[in-house]
Amino acid sequence: MKVKHFLWVLTLSSSLFVAGCVPAYSNGYGYGSPYGAYDPYDRGGYDPYYGSRSPYGYGGYDDRSPGERQRDLAHEHAKEHNKLERKYDKAQDRLERQKQEAEAKVYRKYGGDTANPDYQRERAKIDQRYNHKREKVDRNLGKKHRDVHDDLHDAHRRW
């Protein structure tokens, strides 16, 4: 009787142990099993065949209508414009803050005497320096804007 009882306990405990070792994300057949269980909510994993719109797994087949492609292009263009606008505003704000700090430093240096010719000369240098920096920001962001336009229109021509 004791041997029979021991075998039942051993069988039950080993089956519970094995059931507890199965991963929580298993498909029901064990991890790495060639048999797949259909899960309509599963979004994971890359399938080389179904990972592409092309039936051959390469190329850029796009089944959107021309109107959808144009809408997507316009949306991407607007997004890039907003990104460049934020960059431009950030750069201009930074330059304005730096200019004000430089002016305050010169003001303190000359003790608030704005009639001093040296003070006026340094203020003119500060204005010239920060005007040049603003022009440089405008030029660089204008170039980036043209590059974004070119990239988007090149992508549009590839459709």
PDB file of N, CA, C and O in Angstrom, residues 53-110:
ATOM      1  N   ARG A  53       4.768  43.656 -47.488  1.00  0.00           N
ATOM      2  CA  ARG A  53       3.560  43.722 -48.307  1.00  0.00           C
ATOM      3  C   ARG A  53       3.775  42.985 -49.619  1.00  0.00           C
ATOM      4  O   ARG A  53       2.845  42.671 -50.313  1.00  0.00           O
ATOM      5  N   SER A  54       5.019  42.803 -49.983  1.00  0.00           N
ATOM      6  CA  SER A  54       5.330  42.127 -51.229  1.00  0.00           C
ATOM      7  C   SER A  54       5.191  40.621 -51.043  1.00  0.00           C
ATOM      8  O   SER A  54       5.662  40.072 -50.056  1.00  0.00           O
ATOM      9  N   PRO A  55       4.577  39.911 -51.988  1.00  0.00           N
ATOM     10  CA  PRO A  55       4.448  38.468 -51.836  1.00  0.00           C
ATOM     11  C   PRO A  55       5.788  37.751 -51.942  1.00  0.00           C
ATOM     12  O   PRO A  55       5.905  36.594 -51.573  1.00  0.00           O
ATOM     13  N   TYR A  56       6.823  38.437 -52.425  1.00  0.00           N
ATOM     14  CA  TYR A  56       8.128  37.803 -52.570  1.00  0.00           C
ATOM     15  C   TYR A  56       9.074  38.150 -51.434  1.00  0.00           C
ATOM     16  O   TYR A  56      10.206  37.701 -51.406  1.00  0.00           O
ATOM     17  N   GLY A  57       8.635  38.967 -50.485  1.00  0.00           N
ATOM     18  CA  GLY A  57       9.437  39.276 -49.322  1.00  0.00           C
ATOM     19  C   GLY A  57      10.442  40.391 -49.553  1.00  0.00           C
ATOM     20  O   GLY A  57      11.265  40.666 -48.709  1.00  0.00           O
ATOM     21  N   TYR A  58      10.419  41.029 -50.701  1.00  0.00           N
ATOM     22  CA  TYR A  58      11.315  42.149 -50.953  1.00  0.00           C
ATOM     23  C   TYR A  58      10.565  43.182 -51.774  1.00  0.00           C
ATOM     24  O   TYR A  58       9.462  42.950 -52.219  1.00  0.00           O
ATOM     25  N   GLY A  59      11.184  44.325 -51.955  1.00  0.00           N
ATOM     26  CA  GLY A  59      10.530  45.354 -52.749  1.00  0.00           C
ATOM     27  C   GLY A  59       9.609  46.206 -51.905  1.00  0.00           C
ATOM     28  O   GLY A  59       9.392  45.952 -50.735  1.00  0.00           O
ATOM     29  N   GLY A  60       9.056  47.213 -52.524  1.00  0.00           N
ATOM     30  CA  GLY A  60       8.242  48.149 -51.782  1.00  0.00           C
ATOM     31  C   GLY A  60       6.842  48.274 -52.335  1.00  0.00           C
ATOM     32  O   GLY A  60       6.389  49.376 -52.599  1.00  0.00           O
ATOM     33  N   TYR A  61       6.171  47.179 -52.566  1.00  0.00           N
ATOM     34  CA  TYR A  61       4.813  47.240 -53.082  1.00  0.00           C
ATOM     35  C   TYR A  61       3.937  47.992 -52.108  1.00  0.00           C
ATOM     36  O   TYR A  61       3.941  47.744 -50.916  1.00  0.00           O
ATOM     37  N   ASP A  62       3.195  48.935 -52.602  1.00  0.00           N
ATOM     38  CA  ASP A  62       2.348  49.773 -51.766  1.00  0.00           C
ATOM     39  C   ASP A  62       0.950  49.768 -52.372  1.00  0.00           C
ATOM     40  O   ASP A  62       0.759  50.235 -53.484  1.00  0.00           O
ATOM     41  N   ASP A  63      -0.001  49.226 -51.639  1.00  0.00           N
ATOM     42  CA  ASP A  63      -1.351  49.096 -52.187  1.00  0.00           C
ATOM     43  C   ASP A  63      -2.267  50.259 -51.811  1.00  0.00           C
ATOM     44  O   ASP A  63      -3.470  50.166 -51.951  1.00  0.00           O
ATOM     45  N   ARG A  64      -1.673  51.379 -51.368  1.00  0.00           N
ATOM     46  CA  ARG A  64      -2.502  52.539 -51.060  1.00  0.00           C
ATOM     47  C   ARG A  64      -2.884  53.255 -52.354  1.00  0.00           C
ATOM     48  O   ARG A  64      -2.159  53.222 -53.339  1.00  0.00           O
ATOM     49  N   SER A  65      -4.016  53.913 -52.311  1.00  0.00           N
ATOM     50  CA  SER A  65      -4.458  54.678 -53.472  1.00  0.00           C
ATOM     51  C   SER A  65      -3.614  55.949 -53.586  1.00  0.00           C
ATOM     52  O   SER A  65      -2.994  56.368 -52.611  1.00  0.00           O
ATOM     53  N   PRO A  66      -3.596  56.577 -54.756  1.00  0.00           N
ATOM     54  CA  PRO A  66      -2.834  57.832 -54.886  1.00  0.00           C
ATOM     55  C   PRO A  66      -3.293  58.908 -53.906  1.00  0.00           C
ATOM     56  O   PRO A  66      -2.489  59.671 -53.392  1.00  0.00           O
ATOM     57  N   GLY A  67      -4.589  58.948 -53.637  1.00  0.00           N
ATOM     58  CA  GLY A  67      -5.092  59.919 -52.666  1.00  0.00           C
ATOM     59  C   GLY A  67      -4.561  59.654 -51.263  1.00  0.00           C
ATOM     60  O   GLY A  67      -4.213  60.583 -50.529  1.00  0.00           O
ATOM     61  N   GLU A  68      -4.502  58.377 -50.880  1.00  0.00           N
ATOM     62  CA  GLU A  68      -3.968  58.022 -49.562  1.00  0.00           C
ATOM     63  C   GLU A  68      -2.484  58.356 -49.470  1.00  0.00           C
ATOM     64  O   GLU A  68      -2.005  58.857 -48.454  1.00  0.00           O
ATOM     65  N   ARG A  69      -1.751  58.075 -50.554  1.00  0.00           N
ATOM     66  CA  ARG A  69      -0.322  58.390 -50.554  1.00  0.00           C
ATOM     67  C   ARG A  69      -0.105  59.891 -50.456  1.00  0.00           C
ATOM     68  O   ARG A  69       0.773  60.347 -49.726  1.00  0.00           O
ATOM     69  N   GLN A  70      -0.906  60.666 -51.186  1.00  0.00           N
ATOM     70  CA  GLN A  70      -0.778  62.125 -51.136  1.00  0.00           C
ATOM     71  C   GLN A  70      -1.113  62.639 -49.741  1.00  0.00           C
ATOM     72  O   GLN A  70      -0.432  63.529 -49.221  1.00  0.00           O
ATOM     73  N   ARG A  71      -2.152  62.078 -49.126  1.00  0.00           N
ATOM     74  CA  ARG A  71      -2.536  62.480 -47.770  1.00  0.00           C
ATOM     75  C   ARG A  71      -1.413  62.169 -46.783  1.00  0.00           C
ATOM     76  O   ARG A  71      -1.060  62.986 -45.941  1.00  0.00           O
ATOM     77  N   ASP A  72      -0.822  60.964 -46.909  1.00  0.00           N
ATOM     78  CA  ASP A  72       0.275  60.578 -46.021  1.00  0.00           C
ATOM     79  C   ASP A  72       1.491  61.472 -46.229  1.00  0.00           C
ATOM     80  O   ASP A  72       2.174  61.846 -45.270  1.00  0.00           O
ATOM     81  N   LEU A  73       1.772  61.817 -47.486  1.00  0.00           N
ATOM     82  CA  LEU A  73       2.885  62.713 -47.785  1.00  0.00           C
ATOM     83  C   LEU A  73       2.643  64.086 -47.166  1.00  0.00           C
ATOM     84  O   LEU A  73       3.540  64.670 -46.555  1.00  0.00           O
ATOM     85  N   ALA A  74       1.434  64.596 -47.284  1.00  0.00           N
ATOM     86  CA  ALA A  74       1.106  65.905 -46.710  1.00  0.00           C
ATOM     87  C   ALA A  74       1.207  65.865 -45.188  1.00  0.00           C
ATOM     88  O   ALA A  74       1.707  66.816 -44.565  1.00  0.00           O
ATOM     89  N   HIS A  75       0.765  64.752 -44.585  1.00  0.00           N
ATOM     90  CA  HIS A  75       0.849  64.610 -43.130  1.00  0.00           C
ATOM     91  C   HIS A  75       2.305  64.578 -42.672  1.00  0.00           C
ATOM     92  O   HIS A  75       2.680  65.255 -41.708  1.00  0.00           O
ATOM     93  N   GLU A  76       3.128  63.814 -43.366  1.00  0.00           N
ATOM     94  CA  GLU A  76       4.545  63.735 -43.011  1.00  0.00           C
ATOM     95  C   GLU A  76       5.225  65.092 -43.216  1.00  0.00           C
ATOM     96  O   GLU A  76       6.068  65.502 -42.421  1.00  0.00           O
ATOM     97  N   HIS A  77       4.847  65.789 -44.286  1.00  0.00           N
ATOM     98  CA  HIS A  77       5.408  67.100 -44.566  1.00  0.00           C
ATOM     99  C   HIS A  77       5.053  68.081 -43.452  1.00  0.00           C
ATOM    100  O   HIS A  77       5.910  68.844 -42.976  1.00  0.00           O
ATOM    101  N   ALA A  78       3.801  68.069 -43.017  1.00  0.00           N
ATOM    102  CA  ALA A  78       3.375  68.959 -41.936  1.00  0.00           C
ATOM    103  C   ALA A  78       4.104  68.630 -40.633  1.00  0.00           C
ATOM    104  O   ALA A  78       4.495  69.538 -39.879  1.00  0.00           O
ATOM    105  N   LYS A  79       4.302  67.347 -40.392  1.00  0.00           N
ATOM    106  CA  LYS A  79       5.007  66.928 -39.178  1.00  0.00           C
ATOM    107  C   LYS A  79       6.450  67.435 -39.194  1.00  0.00           C
ATOM    108  O   LYS A  79       6.958  67.938 -38.187  1.00  0.00           O
ATOM    109  N   GLU A  80       7.113  67.316 -40.346  1.00  0.00           N
ATOM    110  CA  GLU A  80       8.489  67.805 -40.464  1.00  0.00           C
ATOM    111  C   GLU A  80       8.537  69.326 -40.325  1.00  0.00           C
ATOM    112  O   GLU A  80       9.467  69.863 -39.721  1.00  0.00           O
ATOM    113  N   HIS A  81       7.549  70.024 -40.887  1.00  0.00           N
ATOM    114  CA  HIS A  81       7.488  71.481 -40.731  1.00  0.00           C
ATOM    115  C   HIS A  81       7.377  71.857 -39.264  1.00  0.00           C
ATOM    116  O   HIS A  81       8.083  72.771 -38.794  1.00  0.00           O
ATOM    117  N   ASN A  82       6.506  71.176 -38.524  1.00  0.00           N
ATOM    118  CA  ASN A  82       6.345  71.475 -37.096  1.00  0.00           C
ATOM    119  C   ASN A  82       7.632  71.223 -36.334  1.00  0.00           C
ATOM    120  O   ASN A  82       7.996  71.989 -35.434  1.00  0.00           O
ATOM    121  N   LYS A  83       8.311  70.151 -36.683  1.00  0.00           N
ATOM    122  CA  LYS A  83       9.573  69.820 -36.021  1.00  0.00           C
ATOM    123  C   LYS A  83      10.610  70.919 -36.279  1.00  0.00           C
ATOM    124  O   LYS A  83      11.301  71.360 -35.355  1.00  0.00           O
ATOM    125  N   LEU A  84      10.706  71.367 -37.529  1.00  0.00           N
ATOM    126  CA  LEU A  84      11.654  72.428 -37.854  1.00  0.00           C
ATOM    127  C   LEU A  84      11.269  73.752 -37.197  1.00  0.00           C
ATOM    128  O   LEU A  84      12.140  74.510 -36.758  1.00  0.00           O
ATOM    129  N   GLU A  85       9.965  74.035 -37.117  1.00  0.00           N
ATOM    130  CA  GLU A  85       9.519  75.258 -36.442  1.00  0.00           C
ATOM    131  C   GLU A  85       9.918  75.253 -34.970  1.00  0.00           C
ATOM    132  O   GLU A  85      10.367  76.272 -34.433  1.00  0.00           O
ATOM    133  N   ARG A  86       9.739  74.100 -34.306  1.00  0.00           N
ATOM    134  CA  ARG A  86      10.136  74.008 -32.899  1.00  0.00           C
ATOM    135  C   ARG A  86      11.643  74.216 -32.742  1.00  0.00           C
ATOM    136  O   ARG A  86      12.092  74.897 -31.817  1.00  0.00           O
ATOM    137  N   LYS A  87      12.426  73.613 -33.659  1.00  0.00           N
ATOM    138  CA  LYS A  87      13.871  73.794 -33.605  1.00  0.00           C
ATOM    139  C   LYS A  87      14.247  75.262 -33.797  1.00  0.00           C
ATOM    140  O   LYS A  87      15.118  75.793 -33.105  1.00  0.00           O
ATOM    141  N   TYR A  88      13.599  75.906 -34.747  1.00  0.00           N
ATOM    142  CA  TYR A  88      13.877  77.308 -35.037  1.00  0.00           C
ATOM    143  C   TYR A  88      13.548  78.177 -33.829  1.00  0.00           C
ATOM    144  O   TYR A  88      14.349  79.021 -33.409  1.00  0.00           O
ATOM    145  N   ASP A  89      12.362  77.968 -33.260  1.00  0.00           N
ATOM    146  CA  ASP A  89      11.957  78.755 -32.092  1.00  0.00           C
ATOM    147  C   ASP A  89      12.912  78.544 -30.920  1.00  0.00           C
ATOM    148  O   ASP A  89      13.277  79.492 -30.214  1.00  0.00           O
ATOM    149  N   LYS A  90      13.317  77.310 -30.725  1.00  0.00           N
ATOM    150  CA  LYS A  90      14.238  76.997 -29.630  1.00  0.00           C
ATOM    151  C   LYS A  90      15.573  77.709 -29.840  1.00  0.00           C
ATOM    152  O   LYS A  90      16.136  78.297 -28.905  1.00  0.00           O
ATOM    153  N   ALA A  91      16.090  77.678 -31.068  1.00  0.00           N
ATOM    154  CA  ALA A  91      17.368  78.327 -31.359  1.00  0.00           C
ATOM    155  C   ALA A  91      17.261  79.840 -31.189  1.00  0.00           C
ATOM    156  O   ALA A  91      18.164  80.474 -30.619  1.00  0.00           O
ATOM    157  N   GLN A  92      16.162  80.428 -31.664  1.00  0.00           N
ATOM    158  CA  GLN A  92      15.996  81.882 -31.541  1.00  0.00           C
ATOM    159  C   GLN A  92      15.860  82.297 -30.066  1.00  0.00           C
ATOM    160  O   GLN A  92      16.415  83.313 -29.655  1.00  0.00           O
ATOM    161  N   ASP A  93      15.131  81.512 -29.292  1.00  0.00           N
ATOM    162  CA  ASP A  93      14.990  81.811 -27.866  1.00  0.00           C
ATOM    163  C   ASP A  93      16.344  81.737 -27.158  1.00  0.00           C
ATOM    164  O   ASP A  93      16.673  82.578 -26.312  1.00  0.00           O
ATOM    165  N   ARG A  94      17.131  80.712 -27.509  1.00  0.00           N
ATOM    166  CA  ARG A  94      18.453  80.558 -26.912  1.00  0.00           C
ATOM    167  C   ARG A  94      19.344  81.757 -27.259  1.00  0.00           C
ATOM    168  O   ARG A  94      20.022  82.322 -26.394  1.00  0.00           O
ATOM    169  N   LEU A  95      19.329  82.168 -28.535  1.00  0.00           N
ATOM    170  CA  LEU A  95      20.139  83.319 -28.942  1.00  0.00           C
ATOM    171  C   LEU A  95      19.692  84.597 -28.239  1.00  0.00           C
ATOM    172  O   LEU A  95      20.535  85.411 -27.829  1.00  0.00           O
ATOM    173  N   GLU A  96      18.398  84.791 -28.103  1.00  0.00           N
ATOM    174  CA  GLU A  96      17.891  85.988 -27.427  1.00  0.00           C
ATOM    175  C   GLU A  96      18.327  86.003 -25.961  1.00  0.00           C
ATOM    176  O   GLU A  96      18.740  87.044 -25.435  1.00  0.00           O
ATOM    177  N   ARG A  97      18.259  84.844 -25.309  1.00  0.00           N
ATOM    178  CA  ARG A  97      18.687  84.765 -23.908  1.00  0.00           C
ATOM    179  C   ARG A  97      20.183  85.062 -23.787  1.00  0.00           C
ATOM    180  O   ARG A  97      20.613  85.823 -22.916  1.00  0.00           O
ATOM    181  N   GLN A  98      20.986  84.496 -24.685  1.00  0.00           N
ATOM    182  CA  GLN A  98      22.427  84.731 -24.641  1.00  0.00           C
ATOM    183  C   GLN A  98      22.750  86.202 -24.902  1.00  0.00           C
ATOM    184  O   GLN A  98      23.650  86.765 -24.265  1.00  0.00           O
ATOM    185  N   LYS A  99      22.022  86.822 -25.823  1.00  0.00           N
ATOM    186  CA  LYS A  99      22.258  88.238 -26.123  1.00  0.00           C
ATOM    187  C   LYS A  99      21.930  89.096 -24.903  1.00  0.00           C
ATOM    188  O   LYS A  99      22.683  90.020 -24.552  1.00  0.00           O
ATOM    189  N   GLN A 100      20.825  88.801 -24.238  1.00  0.00           N
ATOM    190  CA  GLN A 100      20.448  89.566 -23.046  1.00  0.00           C
ATOM    191  C   GLN A 100      21.484  89.400 -21.938  1.00  0.00           C
ATOM    192  O   GLN A 100      21.822  90.358 -21.238  1.00  0.00           O
ATOM    193  N   GLU A 101      22.019  88.178 -21.788  1.00  0.00           N
ATOM    194  CA  GLU A 101      23.053  87.951 -20.777  1.00  0.00           C
ATOM    195  C   GLU A 101      24.317  88.741 -21.110  1.00  0.00           C
ATOM    196  O   GLU A 101      24.953  89.328 -20.220  1.00  0.00           O
ATOM    197  N   ALA A 102      24.686  88.760 -22.402  1.00  0.00           N
ATOM    198  CA  ALA A 102      25.877  89.511 -22.813  1.00  0.00           C
ATOM    199  C   ALA A 102      25.668  91.011 -22.599  1.00  0.00           C
ATOM    200  O   ALA A 102      26.586  91.719 -22.137  1.00  0.00           O
ATOM    201  N   GLU A 103      24.476  91.512 -22.923  1.00  0.00           N
ATOM    202  CA  GLU A 103      24.185  92.929 -22.706  1.00  0.00           C
ATOM    203  C   GLU A 103      24.209  93.281 -21.221  1.00  0.00           C
ATOM    204  O   GLU A 103      24.715  94.337 -20.828  1.00  0.00           O
ATOM    205  N   ALA A 104      23.677  92.403 -20.386  1.00  0.00           N
ATOM    206  CA  ALA A 104      23.681  92.653 -18.942  1.00  0.00           C
ATOM    207  C   ALA A 104      25.115  92.673 -18.410  1.00  0.00           C
ATOM    208  O   ALA A 104      25.462  93.491 -17.546  1.00  0.00           O
ATOM    209  N   LYS A 105      25.957  91.809 -18.943  1.00  0.00           N
ATOM    210  CA  LYS A 105      27.357  91.755 -18.517  1.00  0.00           C
ATOM    211  C   LYS A 105      28.070  93.063 -18.881  1.00  0.00           C
ATOM    212  O   LYS A 105      28.808  93.637 -18.062  1.00  0.00           O
ATOM    213  N   VAL A 106      27.850  93.558 -20.094  1.00  0.00           N
ATOM    214  CA  VAL A 106      28.469  94.817 -20.525  1.00  0.00           C
ATOM    215  C   VAL A 106      27.916  95.976 -19.696  1.00  0.00           C
ATOM    216  O   VAL A 106      28.673  96.886 -19.294  1.00  0.00           O
ATOM    217  N   TYR A 107      26.637  95.952 -19.415  1.00  0.00           N
ATOM    218  CA  TYR A 107      26.008  97.008 -18.612  1.00  0.00           C
ATOM    219  C   TYR A 107      26.658  97.060 -17.221  1.00  0.00           C
ATOM    220  O   TYR A 107      26.971  98.129 -16.712  1.00  0.00           O
ATOM    221  N   ARG A 108      26.855  95.883 -16.618  1.00  0.00           N
ATOM    222  CA  ARG A 108      27.496  95.833 -15.296  1.00  0.00           C
ATOM    223  C   ARG A 108      28.954  96.280 -15.380  1.00  0.00           C
ATOM    224  O   ARG A 108      29.475  96.937 -14.477  1.00  0.00           O
ATOM    225  N   LYS A 109      29.628  95.904 -16.469  1.00  0.00           N
ATOM    226  CA  LYS A 109      31.043  96.239 -16.640  1.00  0.00           C
ATOM    227  C   LYS A 109      31.257  97.752 -16.634  1.00  0.00           C
ATOM    228  O   LYS A 109      32.239  98.252 -16.077  1.00  0.00           O
ATOM    229  N   TYR A 110      30.339  98.475 -17.258  1.00  0.00           N
ATOM    230  CA  TYR A 110      30.477  99.928 -17.342  1.00  0.00           C
ATOM    231  C   TYR A 110      29.610 100.653 -16.319  1.00  0.00           C
ATOM    232  O   TYR A 110      29.390 101.860 -16.432  1.00  0.00           O
TER     233      TYR A 110
END
